[in-house]
Short mmCIF file of N, CA and C in Angstrom, two decimals:
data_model
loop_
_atom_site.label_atom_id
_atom_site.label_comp_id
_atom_site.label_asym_id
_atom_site.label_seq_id
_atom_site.Cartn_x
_atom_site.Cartn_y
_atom_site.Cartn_z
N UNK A 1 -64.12 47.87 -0.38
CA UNK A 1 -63.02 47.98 0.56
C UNK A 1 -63.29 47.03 1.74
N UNK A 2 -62.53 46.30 2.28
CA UNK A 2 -62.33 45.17 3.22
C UNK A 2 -61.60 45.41 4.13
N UNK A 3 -61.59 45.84 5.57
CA UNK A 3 -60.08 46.37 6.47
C UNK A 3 -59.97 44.78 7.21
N UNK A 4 -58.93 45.06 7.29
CA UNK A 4 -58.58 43.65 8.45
C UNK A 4 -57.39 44.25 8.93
N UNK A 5 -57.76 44.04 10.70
CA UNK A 5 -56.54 44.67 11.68
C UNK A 5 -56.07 43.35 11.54
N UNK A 6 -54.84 43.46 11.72
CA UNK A 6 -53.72 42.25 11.84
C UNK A 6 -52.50 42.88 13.61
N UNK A 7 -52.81 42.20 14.46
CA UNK A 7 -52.17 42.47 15.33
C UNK A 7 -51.42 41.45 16.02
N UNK A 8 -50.97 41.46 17.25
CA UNK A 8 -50.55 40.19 18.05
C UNK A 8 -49.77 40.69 19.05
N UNK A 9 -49.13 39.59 19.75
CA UNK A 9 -48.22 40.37 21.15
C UNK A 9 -48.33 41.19 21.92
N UNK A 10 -49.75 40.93 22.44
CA UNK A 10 -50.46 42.02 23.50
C UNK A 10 -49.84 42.03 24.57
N UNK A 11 -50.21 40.48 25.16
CA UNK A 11 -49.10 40.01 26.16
C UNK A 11 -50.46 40.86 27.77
N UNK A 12 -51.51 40.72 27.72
CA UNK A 12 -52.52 41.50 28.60
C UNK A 12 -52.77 40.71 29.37
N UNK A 13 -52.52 40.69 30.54
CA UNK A 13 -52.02 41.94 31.21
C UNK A 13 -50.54 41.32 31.68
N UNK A 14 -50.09 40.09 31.70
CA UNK A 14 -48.79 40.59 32.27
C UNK A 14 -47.69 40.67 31.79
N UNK A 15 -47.51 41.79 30.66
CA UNK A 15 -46.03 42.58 30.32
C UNK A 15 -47.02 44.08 29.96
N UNK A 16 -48.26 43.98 29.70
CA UNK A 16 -49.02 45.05 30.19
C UNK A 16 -50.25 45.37 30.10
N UNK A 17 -50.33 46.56 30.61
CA UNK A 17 -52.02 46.74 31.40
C UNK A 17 -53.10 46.99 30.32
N UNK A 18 -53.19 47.32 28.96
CA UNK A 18 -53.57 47.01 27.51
C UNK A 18 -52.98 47.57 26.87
N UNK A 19 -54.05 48.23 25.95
CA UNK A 19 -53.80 49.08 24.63
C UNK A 19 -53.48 50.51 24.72
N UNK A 20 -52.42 50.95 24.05
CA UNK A 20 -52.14 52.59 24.22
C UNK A 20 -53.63 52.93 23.93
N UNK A 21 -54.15 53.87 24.74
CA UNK A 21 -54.94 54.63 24.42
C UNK A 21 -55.02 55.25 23.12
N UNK A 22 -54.10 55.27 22.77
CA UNK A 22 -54.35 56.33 21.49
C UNK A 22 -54.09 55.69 20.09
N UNK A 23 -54.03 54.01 21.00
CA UNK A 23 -54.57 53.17 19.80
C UNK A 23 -55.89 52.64 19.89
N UNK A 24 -56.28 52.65 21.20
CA UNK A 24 -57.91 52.34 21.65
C UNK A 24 -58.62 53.41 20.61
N UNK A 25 -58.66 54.49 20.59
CA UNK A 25 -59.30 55.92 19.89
C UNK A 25 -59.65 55.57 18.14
N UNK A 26 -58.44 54.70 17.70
CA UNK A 26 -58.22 54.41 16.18
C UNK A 26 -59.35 53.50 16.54
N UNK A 27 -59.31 52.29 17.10
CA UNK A 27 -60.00 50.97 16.54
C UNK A 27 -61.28 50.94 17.10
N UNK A 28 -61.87 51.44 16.56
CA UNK A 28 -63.71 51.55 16.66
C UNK A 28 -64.25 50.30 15.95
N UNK A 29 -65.45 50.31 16.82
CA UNK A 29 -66.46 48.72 16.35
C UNK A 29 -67.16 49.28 15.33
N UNK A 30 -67.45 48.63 13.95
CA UNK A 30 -67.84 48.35 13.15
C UNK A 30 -67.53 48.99 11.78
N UNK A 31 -65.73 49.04 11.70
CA UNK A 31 -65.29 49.91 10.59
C UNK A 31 -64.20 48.83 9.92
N UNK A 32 -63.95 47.48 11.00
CA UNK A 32 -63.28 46.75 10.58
C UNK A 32 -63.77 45.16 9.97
N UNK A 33 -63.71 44.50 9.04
CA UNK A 33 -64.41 43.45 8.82
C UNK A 33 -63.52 42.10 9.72
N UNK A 34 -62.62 42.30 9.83
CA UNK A 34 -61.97 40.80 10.14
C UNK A 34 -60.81 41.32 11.45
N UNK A 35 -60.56 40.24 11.86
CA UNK A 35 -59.54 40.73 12.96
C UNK A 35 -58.65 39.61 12.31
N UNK A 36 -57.09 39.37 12.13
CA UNK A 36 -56.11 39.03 12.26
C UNK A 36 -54.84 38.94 13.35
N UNK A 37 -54.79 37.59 14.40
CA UNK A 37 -54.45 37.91 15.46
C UNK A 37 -52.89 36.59 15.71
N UNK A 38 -51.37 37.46 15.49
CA UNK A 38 -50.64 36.56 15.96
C UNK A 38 -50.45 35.65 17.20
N UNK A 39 -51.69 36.15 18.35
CA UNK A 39 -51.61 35.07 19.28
C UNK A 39 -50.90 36.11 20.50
N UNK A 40 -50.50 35.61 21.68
CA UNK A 40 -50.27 35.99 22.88
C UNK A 40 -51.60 37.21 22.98
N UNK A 41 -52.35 36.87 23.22
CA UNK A 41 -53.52 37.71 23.74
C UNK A 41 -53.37 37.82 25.25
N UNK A 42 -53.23 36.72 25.63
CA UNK A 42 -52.63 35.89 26.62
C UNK A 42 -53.97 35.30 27.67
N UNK A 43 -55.57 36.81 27.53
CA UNK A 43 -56.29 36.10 28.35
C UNK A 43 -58.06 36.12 27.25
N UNK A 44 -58.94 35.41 28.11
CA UNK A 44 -60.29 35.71 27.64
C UNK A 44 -60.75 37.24 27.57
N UNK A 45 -60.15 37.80 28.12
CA UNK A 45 -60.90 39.58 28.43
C UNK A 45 -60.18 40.32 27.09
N UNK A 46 -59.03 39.71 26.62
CA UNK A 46 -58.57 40.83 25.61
C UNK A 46 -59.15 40.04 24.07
N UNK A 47 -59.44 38.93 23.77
CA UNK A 47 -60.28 38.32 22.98
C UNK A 47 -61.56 38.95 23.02
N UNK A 48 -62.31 38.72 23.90
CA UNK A 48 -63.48 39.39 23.48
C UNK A 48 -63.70 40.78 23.39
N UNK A 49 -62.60 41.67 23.98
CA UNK A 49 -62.32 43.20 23.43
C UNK A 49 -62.12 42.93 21.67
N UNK A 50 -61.55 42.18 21.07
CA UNK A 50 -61.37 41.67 19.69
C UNK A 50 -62.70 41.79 19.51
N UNK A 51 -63.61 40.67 19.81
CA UNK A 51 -64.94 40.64 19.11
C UNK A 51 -65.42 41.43 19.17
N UNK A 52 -65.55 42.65 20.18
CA UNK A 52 -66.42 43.89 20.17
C UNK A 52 -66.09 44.66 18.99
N UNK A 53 -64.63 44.36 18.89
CA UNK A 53 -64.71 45.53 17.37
C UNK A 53 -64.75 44.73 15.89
N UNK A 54 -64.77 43.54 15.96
CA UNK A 54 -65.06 42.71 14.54
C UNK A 54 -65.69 41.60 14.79
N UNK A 55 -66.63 41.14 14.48
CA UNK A 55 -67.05 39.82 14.73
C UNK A 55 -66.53 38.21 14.08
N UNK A 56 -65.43 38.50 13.19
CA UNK A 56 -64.87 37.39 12.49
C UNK A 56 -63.15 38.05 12.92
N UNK A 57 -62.95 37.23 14.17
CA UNK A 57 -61.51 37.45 14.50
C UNK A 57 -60.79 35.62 14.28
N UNK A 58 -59.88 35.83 13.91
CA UNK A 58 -59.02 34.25 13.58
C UNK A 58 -57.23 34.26 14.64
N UNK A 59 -57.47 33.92 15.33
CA UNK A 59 -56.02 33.73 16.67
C UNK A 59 -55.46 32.55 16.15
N UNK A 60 -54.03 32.49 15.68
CA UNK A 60 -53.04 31.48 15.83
C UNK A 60 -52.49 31.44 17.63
N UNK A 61 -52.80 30.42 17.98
CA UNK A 61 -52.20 30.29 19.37
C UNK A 61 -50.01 30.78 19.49
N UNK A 62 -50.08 31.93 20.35
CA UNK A 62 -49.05 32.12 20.92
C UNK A 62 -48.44 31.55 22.38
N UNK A 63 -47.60 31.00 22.15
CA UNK A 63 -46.26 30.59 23.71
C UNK A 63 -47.01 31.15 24.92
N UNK A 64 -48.17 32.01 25.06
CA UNK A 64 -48.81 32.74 25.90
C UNK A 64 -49.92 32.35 26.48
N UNK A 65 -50.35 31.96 25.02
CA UNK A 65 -52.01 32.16 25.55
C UNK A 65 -52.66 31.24 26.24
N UNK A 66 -53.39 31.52 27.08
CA UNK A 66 -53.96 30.90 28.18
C UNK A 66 -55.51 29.19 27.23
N UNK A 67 -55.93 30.33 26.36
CA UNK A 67 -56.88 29.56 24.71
C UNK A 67 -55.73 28.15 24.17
N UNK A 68 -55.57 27.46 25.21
CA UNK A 68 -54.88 26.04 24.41
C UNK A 68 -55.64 25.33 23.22
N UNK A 69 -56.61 26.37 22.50
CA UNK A 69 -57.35 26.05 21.09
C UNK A 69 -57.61 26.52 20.55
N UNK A 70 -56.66 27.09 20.29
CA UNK A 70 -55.91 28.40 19.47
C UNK A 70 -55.18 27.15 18.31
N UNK A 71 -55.29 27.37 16.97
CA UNK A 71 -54.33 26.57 16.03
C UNK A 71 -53.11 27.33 15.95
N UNK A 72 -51.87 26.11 15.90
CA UNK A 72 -50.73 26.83 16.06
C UNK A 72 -50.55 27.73 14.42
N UNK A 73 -51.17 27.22 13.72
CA UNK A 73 -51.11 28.20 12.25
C UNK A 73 -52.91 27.86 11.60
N UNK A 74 -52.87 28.84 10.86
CA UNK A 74 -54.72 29.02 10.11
C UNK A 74 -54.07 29.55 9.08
N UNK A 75 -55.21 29.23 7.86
CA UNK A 75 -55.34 30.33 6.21
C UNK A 75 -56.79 30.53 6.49
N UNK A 76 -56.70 31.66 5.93
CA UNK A 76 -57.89 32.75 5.80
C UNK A 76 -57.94 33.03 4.57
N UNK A 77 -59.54 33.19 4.04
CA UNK A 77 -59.07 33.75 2.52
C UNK A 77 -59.92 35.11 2.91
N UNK A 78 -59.62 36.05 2.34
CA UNK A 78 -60.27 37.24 2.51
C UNK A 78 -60.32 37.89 0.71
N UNK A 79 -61.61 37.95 0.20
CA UNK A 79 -61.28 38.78 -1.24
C UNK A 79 -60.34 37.60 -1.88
N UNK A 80 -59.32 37.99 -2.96
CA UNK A 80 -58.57 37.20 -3.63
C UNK A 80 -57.65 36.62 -3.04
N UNK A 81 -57.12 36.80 -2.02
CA UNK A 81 -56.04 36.26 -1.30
C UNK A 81 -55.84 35.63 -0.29
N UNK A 82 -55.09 34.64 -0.09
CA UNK A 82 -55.12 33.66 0.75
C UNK A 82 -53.84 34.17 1.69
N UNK A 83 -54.74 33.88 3.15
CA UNK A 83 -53.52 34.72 4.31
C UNK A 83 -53.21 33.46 5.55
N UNK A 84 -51.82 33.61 5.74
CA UNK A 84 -51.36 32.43 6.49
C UNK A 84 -51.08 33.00 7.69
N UNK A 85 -51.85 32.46 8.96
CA UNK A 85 -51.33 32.94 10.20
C UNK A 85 -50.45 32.48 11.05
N UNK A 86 -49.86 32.82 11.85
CA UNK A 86 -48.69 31.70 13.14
C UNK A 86 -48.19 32.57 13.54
N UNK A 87 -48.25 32.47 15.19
CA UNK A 87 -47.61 33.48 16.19
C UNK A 87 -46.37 33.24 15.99
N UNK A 88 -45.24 32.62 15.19
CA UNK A 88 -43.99 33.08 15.03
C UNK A 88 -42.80 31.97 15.89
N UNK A 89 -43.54 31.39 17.29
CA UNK A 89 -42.06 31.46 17.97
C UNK A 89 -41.62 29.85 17.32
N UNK A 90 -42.87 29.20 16.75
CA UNK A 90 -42.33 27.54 16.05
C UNK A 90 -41.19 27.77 15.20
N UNK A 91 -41.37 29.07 13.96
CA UNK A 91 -39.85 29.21 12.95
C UNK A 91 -38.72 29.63 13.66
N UNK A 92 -38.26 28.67 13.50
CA UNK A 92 -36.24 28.90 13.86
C UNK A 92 -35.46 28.88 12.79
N UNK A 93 -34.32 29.92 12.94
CA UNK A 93 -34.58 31.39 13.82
C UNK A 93 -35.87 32.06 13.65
N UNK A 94 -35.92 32.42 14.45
CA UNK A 94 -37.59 33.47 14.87
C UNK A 94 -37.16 34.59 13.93
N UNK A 95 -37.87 35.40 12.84
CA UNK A 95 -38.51 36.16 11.67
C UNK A 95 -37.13 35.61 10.72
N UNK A 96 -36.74 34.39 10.68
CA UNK A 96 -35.40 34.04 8.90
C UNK A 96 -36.14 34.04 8.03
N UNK A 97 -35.86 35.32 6.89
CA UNK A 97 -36.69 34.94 5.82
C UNK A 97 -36.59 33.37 5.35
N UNK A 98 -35.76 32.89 4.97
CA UNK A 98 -36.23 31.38 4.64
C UNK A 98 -36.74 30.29 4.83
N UNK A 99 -36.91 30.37 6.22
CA UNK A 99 -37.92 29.56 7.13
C UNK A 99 -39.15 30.31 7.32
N UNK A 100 -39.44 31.58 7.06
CA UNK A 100 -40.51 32.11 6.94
C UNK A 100 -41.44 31.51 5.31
N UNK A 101 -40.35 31.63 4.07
CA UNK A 101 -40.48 31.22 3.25
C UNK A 101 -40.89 29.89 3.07
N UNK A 102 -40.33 28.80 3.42
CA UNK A 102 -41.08 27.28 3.71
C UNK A 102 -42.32 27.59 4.14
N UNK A 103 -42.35 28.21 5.36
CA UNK A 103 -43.97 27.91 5.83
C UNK A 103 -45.13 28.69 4.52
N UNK A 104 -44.21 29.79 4.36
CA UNK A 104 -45.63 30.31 3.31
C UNK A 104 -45.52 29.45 2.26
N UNK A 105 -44.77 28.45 1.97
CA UNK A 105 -44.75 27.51 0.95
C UNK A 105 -45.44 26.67 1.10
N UNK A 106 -45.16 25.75 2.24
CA UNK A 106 -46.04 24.62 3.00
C UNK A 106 -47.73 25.36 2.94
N UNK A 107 -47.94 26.50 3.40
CA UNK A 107 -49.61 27.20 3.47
C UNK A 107 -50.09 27.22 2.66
N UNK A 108 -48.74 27.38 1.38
CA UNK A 108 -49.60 27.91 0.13
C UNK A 108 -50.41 29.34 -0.05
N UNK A 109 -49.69 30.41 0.50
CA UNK A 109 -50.84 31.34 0.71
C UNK A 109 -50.05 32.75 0.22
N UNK A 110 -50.74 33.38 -0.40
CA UNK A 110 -50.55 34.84 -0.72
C UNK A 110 -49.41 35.82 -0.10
N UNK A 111 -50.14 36.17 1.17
CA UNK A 111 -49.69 36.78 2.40
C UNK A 111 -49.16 35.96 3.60
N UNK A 112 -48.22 35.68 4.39
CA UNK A 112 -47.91 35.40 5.49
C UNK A 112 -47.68 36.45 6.69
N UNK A 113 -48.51 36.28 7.49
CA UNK A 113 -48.84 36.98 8.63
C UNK A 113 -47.99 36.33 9.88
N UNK A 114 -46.97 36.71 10.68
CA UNK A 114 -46.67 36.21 11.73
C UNK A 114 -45.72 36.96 13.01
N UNK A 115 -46.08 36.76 14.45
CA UNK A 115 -45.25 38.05 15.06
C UNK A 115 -44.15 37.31 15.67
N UNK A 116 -44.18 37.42 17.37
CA UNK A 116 -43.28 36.70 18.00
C UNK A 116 -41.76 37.82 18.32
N UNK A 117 -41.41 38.59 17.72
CA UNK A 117 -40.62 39.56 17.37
C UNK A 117 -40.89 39.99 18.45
N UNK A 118 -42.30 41.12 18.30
CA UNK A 118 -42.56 42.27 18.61
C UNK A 118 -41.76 43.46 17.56
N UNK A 119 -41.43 43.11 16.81
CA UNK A 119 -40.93 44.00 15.55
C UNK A 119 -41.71 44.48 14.70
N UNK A 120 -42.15 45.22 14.14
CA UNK A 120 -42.88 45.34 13.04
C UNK A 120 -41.86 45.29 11.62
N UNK A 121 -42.43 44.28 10.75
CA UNK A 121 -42.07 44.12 9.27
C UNK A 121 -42.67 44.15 8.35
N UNK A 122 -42.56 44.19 7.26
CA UNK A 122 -43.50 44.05 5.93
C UNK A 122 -42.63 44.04 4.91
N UNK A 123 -42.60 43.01 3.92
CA UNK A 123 -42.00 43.24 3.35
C UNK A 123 -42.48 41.90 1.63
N UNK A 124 -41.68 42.14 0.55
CA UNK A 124 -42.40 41.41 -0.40
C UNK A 124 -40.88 40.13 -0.97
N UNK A 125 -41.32 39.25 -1.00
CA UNK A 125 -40.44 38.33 -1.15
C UNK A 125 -40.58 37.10 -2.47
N UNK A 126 -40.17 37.11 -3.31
CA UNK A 126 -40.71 35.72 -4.56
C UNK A 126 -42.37 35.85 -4.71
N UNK A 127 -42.52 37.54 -4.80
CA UNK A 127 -43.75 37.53 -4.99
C UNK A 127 -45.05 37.10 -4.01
N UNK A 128 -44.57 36.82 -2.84
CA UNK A 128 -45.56 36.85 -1.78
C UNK A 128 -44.77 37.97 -0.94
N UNK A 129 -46.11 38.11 0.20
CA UNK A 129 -45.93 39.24 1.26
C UNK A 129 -45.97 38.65 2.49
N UNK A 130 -45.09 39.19 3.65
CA UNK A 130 -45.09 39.01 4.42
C UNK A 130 -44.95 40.32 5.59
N UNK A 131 -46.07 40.01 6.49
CA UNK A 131 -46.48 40.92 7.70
C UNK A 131 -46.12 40.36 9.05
N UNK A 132 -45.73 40.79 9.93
CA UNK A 132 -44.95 40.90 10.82
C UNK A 132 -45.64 42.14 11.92
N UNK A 133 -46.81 42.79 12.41
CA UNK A 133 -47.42 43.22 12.74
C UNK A 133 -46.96 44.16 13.80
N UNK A 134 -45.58 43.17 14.61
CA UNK A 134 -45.19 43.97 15.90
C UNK A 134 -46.23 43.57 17.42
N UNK A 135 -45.66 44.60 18.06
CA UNK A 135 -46.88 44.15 19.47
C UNK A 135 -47.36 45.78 19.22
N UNK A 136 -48.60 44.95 19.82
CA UNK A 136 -50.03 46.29 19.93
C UNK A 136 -49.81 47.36 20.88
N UNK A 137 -48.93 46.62 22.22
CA UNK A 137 -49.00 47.22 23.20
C UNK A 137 -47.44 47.16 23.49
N UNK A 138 -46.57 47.02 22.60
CA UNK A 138 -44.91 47.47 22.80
C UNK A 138 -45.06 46.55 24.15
N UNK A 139 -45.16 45.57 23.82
CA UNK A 139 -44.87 44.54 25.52
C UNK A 139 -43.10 44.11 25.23
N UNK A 140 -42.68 44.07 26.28
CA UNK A 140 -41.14 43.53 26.97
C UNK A 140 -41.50 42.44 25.91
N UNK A 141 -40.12 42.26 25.47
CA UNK A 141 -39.10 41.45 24.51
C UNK A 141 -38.09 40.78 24.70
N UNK A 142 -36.91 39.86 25.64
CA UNK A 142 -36.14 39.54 25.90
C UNK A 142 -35.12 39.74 24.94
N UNK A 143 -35.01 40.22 23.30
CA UNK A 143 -34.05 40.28 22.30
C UNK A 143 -34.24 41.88 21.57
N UNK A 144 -34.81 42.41 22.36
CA UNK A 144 -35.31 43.91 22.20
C UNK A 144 -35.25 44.74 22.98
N UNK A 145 -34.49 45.80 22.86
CA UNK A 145 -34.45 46.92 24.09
C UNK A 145 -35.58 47.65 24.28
N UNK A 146 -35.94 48.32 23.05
CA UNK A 146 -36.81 48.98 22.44
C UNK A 146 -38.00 48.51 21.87
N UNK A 147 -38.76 48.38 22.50
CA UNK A 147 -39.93 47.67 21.79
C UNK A 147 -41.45 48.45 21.58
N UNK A 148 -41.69 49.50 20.15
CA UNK A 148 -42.32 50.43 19.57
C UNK A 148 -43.80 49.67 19.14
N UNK A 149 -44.79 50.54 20.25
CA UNK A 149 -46.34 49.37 19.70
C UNK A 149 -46.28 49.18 18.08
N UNK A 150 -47.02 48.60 17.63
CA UNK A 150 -47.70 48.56 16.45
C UNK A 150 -48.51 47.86 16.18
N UNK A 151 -49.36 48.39 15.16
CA UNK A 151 -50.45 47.13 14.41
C UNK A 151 -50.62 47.61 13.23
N UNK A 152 -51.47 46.36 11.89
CA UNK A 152 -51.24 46.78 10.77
C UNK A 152 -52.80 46.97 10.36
N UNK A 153 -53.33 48.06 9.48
CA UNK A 153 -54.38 47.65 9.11
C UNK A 153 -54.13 47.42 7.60
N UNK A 154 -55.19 46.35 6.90
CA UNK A 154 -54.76 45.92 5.26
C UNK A 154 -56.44 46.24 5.04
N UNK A 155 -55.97 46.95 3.89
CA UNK A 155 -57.08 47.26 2.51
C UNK A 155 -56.86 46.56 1.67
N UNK A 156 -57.96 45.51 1.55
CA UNK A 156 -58.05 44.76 0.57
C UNK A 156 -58.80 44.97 -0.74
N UNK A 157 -58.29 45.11 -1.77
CA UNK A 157 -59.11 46.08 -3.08
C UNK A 157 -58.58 44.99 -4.10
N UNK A 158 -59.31 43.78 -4.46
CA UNK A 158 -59.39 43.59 -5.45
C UNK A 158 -58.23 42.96 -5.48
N UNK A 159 -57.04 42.87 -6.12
CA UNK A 159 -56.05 41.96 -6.88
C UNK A 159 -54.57 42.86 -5.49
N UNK A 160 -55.08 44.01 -4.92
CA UNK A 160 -53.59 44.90 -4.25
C UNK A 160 -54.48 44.74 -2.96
N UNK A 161 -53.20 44.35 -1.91
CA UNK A 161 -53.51 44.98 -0.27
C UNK A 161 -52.56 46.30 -0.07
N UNK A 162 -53.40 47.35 -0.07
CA UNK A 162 -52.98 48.51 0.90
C UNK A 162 -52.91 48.28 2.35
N UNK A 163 -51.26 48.19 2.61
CA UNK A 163 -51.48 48.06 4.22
C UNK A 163 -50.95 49.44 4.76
N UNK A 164 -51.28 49.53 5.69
CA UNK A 164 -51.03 50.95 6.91
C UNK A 164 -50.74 50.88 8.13
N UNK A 165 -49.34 50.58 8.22
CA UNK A 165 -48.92 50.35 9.61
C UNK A 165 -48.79 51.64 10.63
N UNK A 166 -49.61 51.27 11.83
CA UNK A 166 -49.37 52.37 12.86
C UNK A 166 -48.56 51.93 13.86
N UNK A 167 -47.81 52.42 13.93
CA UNK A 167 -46.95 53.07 14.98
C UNK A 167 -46.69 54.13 16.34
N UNK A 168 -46.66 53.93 17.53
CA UNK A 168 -46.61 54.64 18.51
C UNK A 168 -45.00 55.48 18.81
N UNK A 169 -44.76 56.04 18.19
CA UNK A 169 -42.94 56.72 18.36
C UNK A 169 -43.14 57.96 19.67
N UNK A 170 -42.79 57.97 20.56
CA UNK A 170 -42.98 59.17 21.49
C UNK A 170 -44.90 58.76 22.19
N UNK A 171 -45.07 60.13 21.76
CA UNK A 171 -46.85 60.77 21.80
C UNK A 171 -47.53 60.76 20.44
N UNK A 172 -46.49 60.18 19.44
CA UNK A 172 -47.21 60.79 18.32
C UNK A 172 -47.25 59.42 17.61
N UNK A 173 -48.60 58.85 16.56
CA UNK A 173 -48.92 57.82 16.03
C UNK A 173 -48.67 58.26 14.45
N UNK A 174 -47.50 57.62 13.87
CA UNK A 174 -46.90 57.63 12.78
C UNK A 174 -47.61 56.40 11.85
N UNK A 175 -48.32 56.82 10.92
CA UNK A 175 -48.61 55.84 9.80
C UNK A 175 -47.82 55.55 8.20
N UNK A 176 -48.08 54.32 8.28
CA UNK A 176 -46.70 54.24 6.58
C UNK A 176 -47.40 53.14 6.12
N UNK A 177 -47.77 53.86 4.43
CA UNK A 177 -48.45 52.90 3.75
C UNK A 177 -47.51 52.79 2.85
N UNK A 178 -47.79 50.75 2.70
CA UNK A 178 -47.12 50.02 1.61
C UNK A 178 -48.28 49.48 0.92
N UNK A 179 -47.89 49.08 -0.34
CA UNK A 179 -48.81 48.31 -1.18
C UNK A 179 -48.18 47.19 -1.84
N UNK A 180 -49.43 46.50 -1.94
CA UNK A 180 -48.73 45.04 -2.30
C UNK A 180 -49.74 44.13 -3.51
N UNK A 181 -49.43 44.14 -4.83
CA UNK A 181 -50.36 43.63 -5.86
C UNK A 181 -49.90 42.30 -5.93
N UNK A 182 -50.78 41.39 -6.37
CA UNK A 182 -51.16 40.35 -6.47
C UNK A 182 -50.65 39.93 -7.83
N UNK A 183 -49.21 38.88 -7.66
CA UNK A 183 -49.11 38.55 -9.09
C UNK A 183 -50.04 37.80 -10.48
N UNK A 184 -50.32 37.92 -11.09
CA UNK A 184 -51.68 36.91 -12.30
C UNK A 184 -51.10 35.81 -12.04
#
């Protein structure tokens, strides 16, 4: 088993002051192997909160971040699958599946990972997957009224990612697992 948090759109500190607490409580150091990060971290202090809990974290630079060396997109291979990162706001329109589709074409990669939203998505498309993570910390959205934290964690097993998206709704942290196998 392999976890990799996949998050992004922290936006720390200014759209806010961090992490729900009661997502701080979930993400303990040394249960996760990899960090997956759409970018807007926005400073050095919430990066190296990253490294404390994984030591192999990978940031696509977001519209935010202060890290101007940050790549605007990365592939990662983790286990069998090859994962494409990009904070989102380069595809126009921002989350079109079909311009989402080019880029995971252009990457070449399994999974496409990307935020910019602050939405959380997941979903399976011509046989690749695509994650959409949401913000960690429900930061302000200019195309969103409502903007519900989230982050995703993926179980990587072999040929299927089990992912488990958490969710902050109210007080209460709602989880929903999808799965996603790997075509031969």
């Amino acid at each position: 088993m392999v976890l990799v948090l996949v998050l992004g759109d922290l936006h720390i500190p200014h759209r806010q002051h961090g992490l729900p607490p009661k997502f701080k409580k979930l993400l303990m150091p040394g249960k996760i192997q990899h960090i997956l990060c759409t970018g807007n971290l926005c400073t050095k202090e919430t990066y190296d909160y990253l490294k404390g809990l994984a030591s192999d974290v990978h940031v696509a630079k977001g519209d935010f971040d202060e890290n101007t060396s940050y790549p605007e997109q990365k592939t990662v291979t983790v286990g069998q699958f090859k994962i494409g990162l990009c904070h989102g706001h380069q595809i126009v329109p921002w989350g079109d599946m079909e311009s989402l589709a080019l880029l995971q074409r252009q990457l070449d990669v399994d999974v496409l990972i990307t935020g910019h939203t602050h939405k959380f998505e997941a979903f399976e498309h011509e046989g690749k997957f695509y994650i959409n993570p949401g913000s960690a910390t429900g930061a302000f959205h200019p195309l969103e009224s409502e903007v519900t934290p989230s982050f995703v964690l993926m179980d990587i097993q072999s040929s299927m990612v089990v992912t488990y998206v958490y969710q902050l709704v109210g007080d209460d942290v709602k989880v929903e697992r999808i799965e996603f196998k790997k075509s031969s």
